[in-house]
């Protein structure tokens, strides 16, 4: 059954791979599943046809026959559970890999998104300059804890898993801030993720659509 995902018709990042379809593309590339992409405009995202698949009017979505999913956590987990390559066979190791997916989305990503909000949506507010260092320090706190757990390992828990895919995807959003480079072990971790052939294919596919559009 064909897999169809949605992505921005024009990603505001101009192809830096920061829009969340990249993590879904990456997961599909890791498990060797071909997929098609339906590009949607900002306007189309808020129209009934798309809202029927994504109640919040966002990308990405995932369709496979009768199944329609939204939320990258759910989509990547679905892909990882149905195909070999992103979750270990051992039940406990599998549960730990899924735990890292949740940690990426629920514990590490929120302060990073706060920074995006503070810089780009609230940058012109009179209190913005005072708030920014607080937000940045919250991120540093999380990254310090994550870096301590990673230590000198290549991946968070044994072999590369969906947990690493999600964590690297979340950390990539920080690159332009310079904060990631304050944590060399995490910078190396992200670089290892980006060096994976599946990530490179996913990145190239989104770039082919968005290059020169920003
Ligand atoms: N929790 C949802 C998930 O994980 O699937 C969040 C989905 C989401 O935020 N989608 C964004 C969207 O559709 C695109 S990825 N936004 C349009 C809208 O809400 O109207 C977020 C994103 C957007 C742009 C950049 N960028 O330009 O760098 C990076 C990431």
PDB file of C-alpha atoms and ligand atoms in Angstrom:
ATOM      1  CA  UNK A   1       0.000   0.000   0.000  1.00  0.00           C
ATOM      2  CA  UNK A   2       1.423   3.400  -0.952  1.00  0.00           C
ATOM      3  CA  UNK A   3       2.529   5.665   1.877  1.00  0.00           C
ATOM      4  CA  UNK A   4       1.703   9.342   1.390  1.00  0.00           C
ATOM      5  CA  UNK A   5       3.001  12.064   3.673  1.00  0.00           C
ATOM      6  CA  UNK A   6       2.340  15.793   3.591  1.00  0.00           C
ATOM      7  CA  UNK A   7       4.927  18.563   3.658  1.00  0.00           C
ATOM      8  CA  UNK A   8       5.034  22.332   3.222  1.00  0.00           C
ATOM      9  CA  UNK A   9       4.613  23.483  -0.361  1.00  0.00           C
ATOM     10  CA  UNK A  10       7.206  26.095   0.641  1.00  0.00           C
ATOM     11  CA  UNK A  11       8.997  25.475   3.897  1.00  0.00           C
ATOM     12  CA  UNK A  12       9.791  28.739   5.701  1.00  0.00           C
ATOM     13  CA  UNK A  13      13.304  27.380   6.357  1.00  0.00           C
ATOM     14  CA  UNK A  14      14.054  27.191   2.616  1.00  0.00           C
ATOM     15  CA  UNK A  15      15.222  23.563   2.836  1.00  0.00           C
ATOM     16  CA  UNK A  16      17.271  23.419   6.039  1.00  0.00           C
ATOM     17  CA  UNK A  17      15.345  20.282   6.966  1.00  0.00           C
ATOM     18  CA  UNK A  18      13.820  21.792  10.099  1.00  0.00           C
ATOM     19  CA  UNK A  19      10.168  21.246   9.212  1.00  0.00           C
ATOM     20  CA  UNK A  20       8.882  18.086  10.811  1.00  0.00           C
ATOM     21  CA  UNK A  21       8.294  16.123   7.616  1.00  0.00           C
ATOM     22  CA  UNK A  22      12.082  15.540   7.616  1.00  0.00           C
ATOM     23  CA  UNK A  23      11.910  13.236  10.647  1.00  0.00           C
ATOM     24  CA  UNK A  24       9.138  11.199   9.010  1.00  0.00           C
ATOM     25  CA  UNK A  25      11.084  10.998   5.745  1.00  0.00           C
ATOM     26  CA  UNK A  26      14.150   9.939   7.759  1.00  0.00           C
ATOM     27  CA  UNK A  27      12.235   7.141   9.517  1.00  0.00           C
ATOM     28  CA  UNK A  28      10.881   5.867   6.194  1.00  0.00           C
ATOM     29  CA  UNK A  29      14.366   5.956   4.673  1.00  0.00           C
ATOM     30  CA  UNK A  30      15.829   4.054   7.654  1.00  0.00           C
ATOM     31  CA  UNK A  31      13.362   1.202   7.176  1.00  0.00           C
ATOM     32  CA  UNK A  32      13.531   1.287   3.364  1.00  0.00           C
ATOM     33  CA  UNK A  33       9.896   2.183   2.694  1.00  0.00           C
ATOM     34  CA  UNK A  34       9.170   4.236  -0.427  1.00  0.00           C
ATOM     35  CA  UNK A  35       6.761   7.117   0.029  1.00  0.00           C
ATOM     36  CA  UNK A  36       4.991   9.842  -1.880  1.00  0.00           C
ATOM     37  CA  UNK A  37       4.680  13.450  -0.789  1.00  0.00           C
ATOM     38  CA  UNK A  38       1.641  15.690  -1.114  1.00  0.00           C
ATOM     39  CA  UNK A  39       2.691  19.314  -0.805  1.00  0.00           C
ATOM     40  CA  UNK A  40       0.257  21.639   0.946  1.00  0.00           C
ATOM     41  CA  UNK A  41       0.100  25.406   1.114  1.00  0.00           C
ATOM     42  CA  UNK A  42      -0.512  27.240   4.410  1.00  0.00           C
ATOM     43  CA  UNK A  43      -4.030  27.983   3.184  1.00  0.00           C
ATOM     44  CA  UNK A  44      -4.803  24.393   2.189  1.00  0.00           C
ATOM     45  CA  UNK A  45      -3.636  23.204   5.638  1.00  0.00           C
ATOM     46  CA  UNK A  46      -6.563  25.037   7.211  1.00  0.00           C
ATOM     47  CA  UNK A  47      -9.167  23.800   4.737  1.00  0.00           C
ATOM     48  CA  UNK A  48     -11.591  20.919   5.432  1.00  0.00           C
ATOM     49  CA  UNK A  49      -9.816  18.318   3.278  1.00  0.00           C
ATOM     50  CA  UNK A  50      -6.586  18.625   5.269  1.00  0.00           C
ATOM     51  CA  UNK A  51      -8.320  19.229   8.594  1.00  0.00           C
ATOM     52  CA  UNK A  52     -10.021  15.865   8.101  1.00  0.00           C
ATOM     53  CA  UNK A  53      -6.582  14.265   8.406  1.00  0.00           C
ATOM     54  CA  UNK A  54      -4.908  16.742  10.750  1.00  0.00           C
ATOM     55  CA  UNK A  55      -7.304  18.373  13.230  1.00  0.00           C
ATOM     56  CA  UNK A  56      -4.798  21.161  13.975  1.00  0.00           C
ATOM     57  CA  UNK A  57      -4.182  22.015  10.337  1.00  0.00           C
ATOM     58  CA  UNK A  58      -0.480  21.182  10.296  1.00  0.00           C
ATOM     59  CA  UNK A  59       2.061  19.035   8.484  1.00  0.00           C
ATOM     60  CA  UNK A  60       3.207  16.310   8.400  1.00  0.00           C
ATOM     61  CA  UNK A  61       0.512  13.692   8.043  1.00  0.00           C
ATOM     62  CA  UNK A  62       0.826  10.042   7.091  1.00  0.00           C
ATOM     63  CA  UNK A  63      -1.628   8.043   4.994  1.00  0.00           C
ATOM     64  CA  UNK A  64      -1.454   4.366   4.172  1.00  0.00           C
ATOM     65  CA  UNK A  65      -4.638   2.836   2.790  1.00  0.00           C
ATOM     66  CA  UNK A  66      -7.390   3.429   5.345  1.00  0.00           C
ATOM     67  CA  UNK A  67      -4.996   4.700   7.980  1.00  0.00           C
ATOM     68  CA  UNK A  68      -4.431   8.442   8.440  1.00  0.00           C
ATOM     69  CA  UNK A  69      -2.103   9.685  11.185  1.00  0.00           C
ATOM     70  CA  UNK A  70      -0.839  13.029  12.441  1.00  0.00           C
ATOM     71  CA  UNK A  71       1.797  13.916  15.120  1.00  0.00           C
ATOM     72  CA  UNK A  72       5.361  12.953  14.269  1.00  0.00           C
ATOM     73  CA  UNK A  73       5.773  10.949  17.478  1.00  0.00           C
ATOM     74  CA  UNK A  74       2.861   8.702  16.538  1.00  0.00           C
ATOM     75  CA  UNK A  75       3.916   8.512  12.894  1.00  0.00           C
ATOM     76  CA  UNK A  76       7.536   7.564  13.609  1.00  0.00           C
ATOM     77  CA  UNK A  77       6.436   5.029  16.223  1.00  0.00           C
ATOM     78  CA  UNK A  78       4.001   3.504  13.736  1.00  0.00           C
ATOM     79  CA  UNK A  79       6.753   3.182  11.122  1.00  0.00           C
ATOM     80  CA  UNK A  80       9.203   1.772  13.681  1.00  0.00           C
ATOM     81  CA  UNK A  81       6.722  -0.802  14.944  1.00  0.00           C
ATOM     82  CA  UNK A  82       5.769  -2.091  11.526  1.00  0.00           C
ATOM     83  CA  UNK A  83       9.183  -2.317   9.933  1.00  0.00           C
ATOM     84  CA  UNK A  84      12.559  -3.634  10.986  1.00  0.00           C
ATOM     85  CA  UNK A  85      15.355  -1.175  11.686  1.00  0.00           C
ATOM     86  CA  UNK A  86      14.269   1.408  14.231  1.00  0.00           C
ATOM     87  CA  UNK A  87      13.385  -0.583  17.358  1.00  0.00           C
ATOM     88  CA  UNK A  88      15.303  -3.413  19.011  1.00  0.00           C
ATOM     89  CA  UNK A  89      13.767  -6.912  19.262  1.00  0.00           C
ATOM     90  CA  UNK A  90      14.316  -7.211  23.002  1.00  0.00           C
ATOM     91  CA  UNK A  91      11.130  -6.014  24.749  1.00  0.00           C
ATOM     92  CA  UNK A  92      12.899  -3.974  27.431  1.00  0.00           C
ATOM     93  CA  UNK A  93      15.313  -2.360  24.978  1.00  0.00           C
ATOM     94  CA  UNK A  94      12.305  -1.540  22.776  1.00  0.00           C
ATOM     95  CA  UNK A  95      10.515   0.110  25.698  1.00  0.00           C
ATOM     96  CA  UNK A  96      13.642   2.154  26.467  1.00  0.00           C
ATOM     97  CA  UNK A  97      13.955   3.294  22.840  1.00  0.00           C
ATOM     98  CA  UNK A  98      10.320   4.448  22.935  1.00  0.00           C
ATOM     99  CA  UNK A  99      11.056   6.213  26.223  1.00  0.00           C
ATOM    100  CA  UNK A 100      13.760   8.218  24.434  1.00  0.00           C
ATOM    101  CA  UNK A 101      11.252   9.185  21.745  1.00  0.00           C
ATOM    102  CA  UNK A 102       8.962  10.581  24.437  1.00  0.00           C
ATOM    103  CA  UNK A 103      11.892  12.256  26.198  1.00  0.00           C
ATOM    104  CA  UNK A 104      12.835  13.984  22.954  1.00  0.00           C
ATOM    105  CA  UNK A 105       9.298  15.255  22.357  1.00  0.00           C
ATOM    106  CA  UNK A 106       8.140  15.957  25.905  1.00  0.00           C
ATOM    107  CA  UNK A 107      11.276  16.956  27.795  1.00  0.00           C
ATOM    108  CA  UNK A 108      13.902  18.234  25.346  1.00  0.00           C
ATOM    109  CA  UNK A 109      11.820  19.780  22.561  1.00  0.00           C
ATOM    110  CA  UNK A 110       9.585  22.076  24.705  1.00  0.00           C
ATOM    111  CA  UNK A 111      12.355  24.436  25.898  1.00  0.00           C
ATOM    112  CA  UNK A 112      13.770  24.497  22.361  1.00  0.00           C
ATOM    113  CA  UNK A 113      10.379  25.534  21.016  1.00  0.00           C
ATOM    114  CA  UNK A 114      10.194  28.181  23.711  1.00  0.00           C
ATOM    115  CA  UNK A 115      13.387  29.661  22.301  1.00  0.00           C
ATOM    116  CA  UNK A 116      11.885  29.741  18.810  1.00  0.00           C
ATOM    117  CA  UNK A 117       8.827  31.496  20.230  1.00  0.00           C
ATOM    118  CA  UNK A 118      10.914  33.931  22.285  1.00  0.00           C
ATOM    119  CA  UNK A 119      13.108  34.866  19.318  1.00  0.00           C
ATOM    120  CA  UNK A 120      10.746  34.907  16.402  1.00  0.00           C
ATOM    121  CA  UNK A 121       7.251  35.496  17.757  1.00  0.00           C
ATOM    122  CA  UNK A 122       8.016  37.618  20.801  1.00  0.00           C
ATOM    123  CA  UNK A 123      11.294  39.234  19.696  1.00  0.00           C
ATOM    124  CA  UNK A 124       9.665  42.672  19.428  1.00  0.00           C
ATOM    125  CA  UNK A 125       8.085  42.615  22.905  1.00  0.00           C
ATOM    126  CA  UNK A 126       9.577  44.926  25.513  1.00  0.00           C
ATOM    127  CA  UNK A 127      10.298  42.019  27.912  1.00  0.00           C
ATOM    128  CA  UNK A 128      11.829  39.783  25.240  1.00  0.00           C
ATOM    129  CA  UNK A 129      15.489  40.722  25.935  1.00  0.00           C
ATOM    130  CA  UNK A 130      15.103  39.846  29.614  1.00  0.00           C
ATOM    131  CA  UNK A 131      13.309  36.568  28.922  1.00  0.00           C
ATOM    132  CA  UNK A 132      15.730  35.187  26.334  1.00  0.00           C
ATOM    133  CA  UNK A 133      18.594  34.292  28.737  1.00  0.00           C
ATOM    134  CA  UNK A 134      16.138  32.448  30.987  1.00  0.00           C
ATOM    135  CA  UNK A 135      14.885  30.365  28.087  1.00  0.00           C
ATOM    136  CA  UNK A 136      18.447  29.697  26.889  1.00  0.00           C
ATOM    137  CA  UNK A 137      19.504  28.540  30.346  1.00  0.00           C
ATOM    138  CA  UNK A 138      16.556  26.138  30.526  1.00  0.00           C
ATOM    139  CA  UNK A 139      17.822  24.570  27.308  1.00  0.00           C
ATOM    140  CA  UNK A 140      21.404  24.428  28.641  1.00  0.00           C
ATOM    141  CA  UNK A 141      20.147  22.657  31.728  1.00  0.00           C
ATOM    142  CA  UNK A 142      18.422  19.971  29.649  1.00  0.00           C
ATOM    143  CA  UNK A 143      21.344  19.581  27.267  1.00  0.00           C
ATOM    144  CA  UNK A 144      23.767  19.222  30.175  1.00  0.00           C
ATOM    145  CA  UNK A 145      21.656  16.373  31.564  1.00  0.00           C
ATOM    146  CA  UNK A 146      21.302  14.733  28.161  1.00  0.00           C
ATOM    147  CA  UNK A 147      25.012  15.055  27.447  1.00  0.00           C
ATOM    148  CA  UNK A 148      25.865  13.478  30.826  1.00  0.00           C
ATOM    149  CA  UNK A 149      23.642  10.496  30.014  1.00  0.00           C
ATOM    150  CA  UNK A 150      25.015  10.075  26.480  1.00  0.00           C
ATOM    151  CA  UNK A 151      28.598  10.249  27.744  1.00  0.00           C
ATOM    152  CA  UNK A 152      30.982   8.867  25.141  1.00  0.00           C
ATOM    153  CA  UNK A 153      28.428   6.519  23.594  1.00  0.00           C
ATOM    154  CA  UNK A 154      27.431   6.835  19.961  1.00  0.00           C
ATOM    155  CA  UNK A 155      23.693   6.522  20.675  1.00  0.00           C
ATOM    156  CA  UNK A 156      21.452   6.869  23.713  1.00  0.00           C
ATOM    157  CA  UNK A 157      20.844   3.177  24.395  1.00  0.00           C
ATOM    158  CA  UNK A 158      22.893   0.709  22.380  1.00  0.00           C
ATOM    159  CA  UNK A 159      22.236   0.636  18.653  1.00  0.00           C
ATOM    160  CA  UNK A 160      20.699   3.590  16.772  1.00  0.00           C
ATOM    161  CA  UNK A 161      16.921   3.600  17.307  1.00  0.00           C
ATOM    162  CA  UNK A 162      13.779   5.660  16.764  1.00  0.00           C
ATOM    163  CA  UNK A 163      14.704   7.335  20.081  1.00  0.00           C
ATOM    164  CA  UNK A 164      17.912   8.682  18.543  1.00  0.00           C
ATOM    165  CA  UNK A 165      16.118   9.657  15.342  1.00  0.00           C
ATOM    166  CA  UNK A 166      13.704  11.789  17.339  1.00  0.00           C
ATOM    167  CA  UNK A 167      16.329  13.234  19.675  1.00  0.00           C
ATOM    168  CA  UNK A 168      18.679  14.225  16.824  1.00  0.00           C
ATOM    169  CA  UNK A 169      15.733  15.744  14.931  1.00  0.00           C
ATOM    170  CA  UNK A 170      14.806  17.841  17.967  1.00  0.00           C
ATOM    171  CA  UNK A 171      18.390  18.980  18.625  1.00  0.00           C
ATOM    172  CA  UNK A 172      18.898  20.022  15.004  1.00  0.00           C
ATOM    173  CA  UNK A 173      16.465  22.887  15.567  1.00  0.00           C
ATOM    174  CA  UNK A 174      19.088  24.406  17.907  1.00  0.00           C
ATOM    175  CA  UNK A 175      21.959  24.530  15.477  1.00  0.00           C
ATOM    176  CA  UNK A 176      21.570  28.169  14.440  1.00  0.00           C
ATOM    177  CA  UNK A 177      21.480  29.294  18.103  1.00  0.00           C
ATOM    178  CA  UNK A 178      25.048  28.110  18.754  1.00  0.00           C
ATOM    179  CA  UNK A 179      23.921  26.434  22.002  1.00  0.00           C
ATOM    180  CA  UNK A 180      24.439  22.929  20.626  1.00  0.00           C
ATOM    181  CA  UNK A 181      28.147  23.635  20.124  1.00  0.00           C
ATOM    182  CA  UNK A 182      28.503  24.346  23.839  1.00  0.00           C
ATOM    183  CA  UNK A 183      27.952  20.589  24.288  1.00  0.00           C
ATOM    184  CA  UNK A 184      30.568  18.848  22.112  1.00  0.00           C
ATOM    185  CA  UNK A 185      29.290  15.345  22.886  1.00  0.00           C
ATOM    186  CA  UNK A 186      25.808  16.320  21.700  1.00  0.00           C
ATOM    187  CA  UNK A 187      27.181  18.153  18.675  1.00  0.00           C
ATOM    188  CA  UNK A 188      29.005  14.919  17.762  1.00  0.00           C
ATOM    189  CA  UNK A 189      25.814  12.915  18.373  1.00  0.00           C
ATOM    190  CA  UNK A 190      23.845  15.145  16.004  1.00  0.00           C
ATOM    191  CA  UNK A 191      26.634  14.948  13.412  1.00  0.00           C
ATOM    192  CA  UNK A 192      26.501  11.121  13.586  1.00  0.00           C
ATOM    193  CA  UNK A 193      22.752  11.270  12.956  1.00  0.00           C
ATOM    194  CA  UNK A 194      23.200  13.609   9.999  1.00  0.00           C
ATOM    195  CA  UNK A 195      25.900  11.339   8.573  1.00  0.00           C
ATOM    196  CA  UNK A 196      23.526   8.391   8.277  1.00  0.00           C
ATOM    197  CA  UNK A 197      22.725   7.646   4.627  1.00  0.00           C
ATOM    198  CA  UNK A 198      18.988   7.548   5.434  1.00  0.00           C
ATOM    199  CA  UNK A 199      19.123  11.045   6.945  1.00  0.00           C
ATOM    200  CA  UNK A 200      21.041  12.328   3.920  1.00  0.00           C
ATOM    201  CA  UNK A 201      18.400  10.960   1.556  1.00  0.00           C
ATOM    202  CA  UNK A 202      15.602  12.490   3.642  1.00  0.00           C
ATOM    203  CA  UNK A 203      17.370  15.844   3.781  1.00  0.00           C
ATOM    204  CA  UNK A 204      18.063  15.851   0.035  1.00  0.00           C
ATOM    205  CA  UNK A 205      14.427  15.028  -0.755  1.00  0.00           C
ATOM    206  CA  UNK A 206      13.068  17.984   1.212  1.00  0.00           C
ATOM    207  CA  UNK A 207      15.819  20.265  -0.112  1.00  0.00           C
ATOM    208  CA  UNK A 208      14.864  19.374  -3.683  1.00  0.00           C
ATOM    209  CA  UNK A 209      11.435  20.888  -3.002  1.00  0.00           C
ATOM    210  CA  UNK A 210      12.480  23.901  -0.953  1.00  0.00           C
ATOM    211  CA  UNK A 211      15.854  25.056  -2.247  1.00  0.00           C
ATOM    212  CA  UNK A 212      15.863  28.719  -3.111  1.00  0.00           C
ATOM    213  CA  UNK A 213      12.382  29.343  -1.753  1.00  0.00           C
ATOM    214  CA  UNK A 214      13.157  31.037   1.566  1.00  0.00           C
TER     215      UNK A 214
HETATM  216  N1  LIG B   1       3.401  18.229  17.350  1.00  0.00           N
HETATM  217  C1  LIG B   1       3.261  18.246  15.926  1.00  0.00           C
HETATM  218  C2  LIG B   1       4.096  17.117  15.309  1.00  0.00           C
HETATM  219  O1  LIG B   1       5.120  16.726  15.893  1.00  0.00           O
HETATM  220  O2  LIG B   1       3.704  16.588  14.257  1.00  0.00           O
HETATM  221  C3  LIG B   1       3.716  19.612  15.439  1.00  0.00           C
HETATM  222  C4  LIG B   1       3.500  19.792  13.948  1.00  0.00           C
HETATM  223  C5  LIG B   1       3.969  21.164  13.501  1.00  0.00           C
HETATM  224  O3  LIG B   1       4.403  22.006  14.290  1.00  0.00           O
HETATM  225  N2  LIG B   1       3.872  21.406  12.192  1.00  0.00           N
HETATM  226  C6  LIG B   1       4.281  22.680  11.643  1.00  0.00           C
HETATM  227  C7  LIG B   1       3.117  23.309  10.870  1.00  0.00           C
HETATM  228  O4  LIG B   1       2.410  22.632  10.166  1.00  0.00           O
HETATM  229  C8  LIG B   1       5.425  22.451  10.653  1.00  0.00           C
HETATM  230  S1  LIG B   1       6.854  21.772  11.441  1.00  0.00           S
HETATM  231  N3  LIG B   1       2.974  24.635  10.994  1.00  0.00           N
HETATM  232  C9  LIG B   1       1.959  25.351  10.278  1.00  0.00           C
HETATM  233  C10 LIG B   1       0.854  25.790  11.152  1.00  0.00           C
HETATM  234  O5  LIG B   1       0.802  25.410  12.355  1.00  0.00           O
HETATM  235  O6  LIG B   1       0.013  26.535  10.639  1.00  0.00           O
HETATM  236  C11 LIG B   1       7.357  23.174  12.491  1.00  0.00           C
HETATM  237  C12 LIG B   1       8.355  24.036  11.785  1.00  0.00           C
HETATM  238  C13 LIG B   1       7.950  25.048  10.947  1.00  0.00           C
HETATM  239  C14 LIG B   1       8.910  25.851  10.341  1.00  0.00           C
HETATM  240  C15 LIG B   1      10.239  25.626  10.578  1.00  0.00           C
HETATM  241  N4  LIG B   1      11.219  26.446   9.968  1.00  0.00           N
HETATM  242  O7  LIG B   1      10.879  27.253   9.109  1.00  0.00           O
HETATM  243  O8  LIG B   1      12.394  26.386  10.295  1.00  0.00           O
HETATM  244  C16 LIG B   1      10.639  24.596  11.388  1.00  0.00           C
HETATM  245  C17 LIG B   1       9.685  23.789  11.993  1.00  0.00           C
END
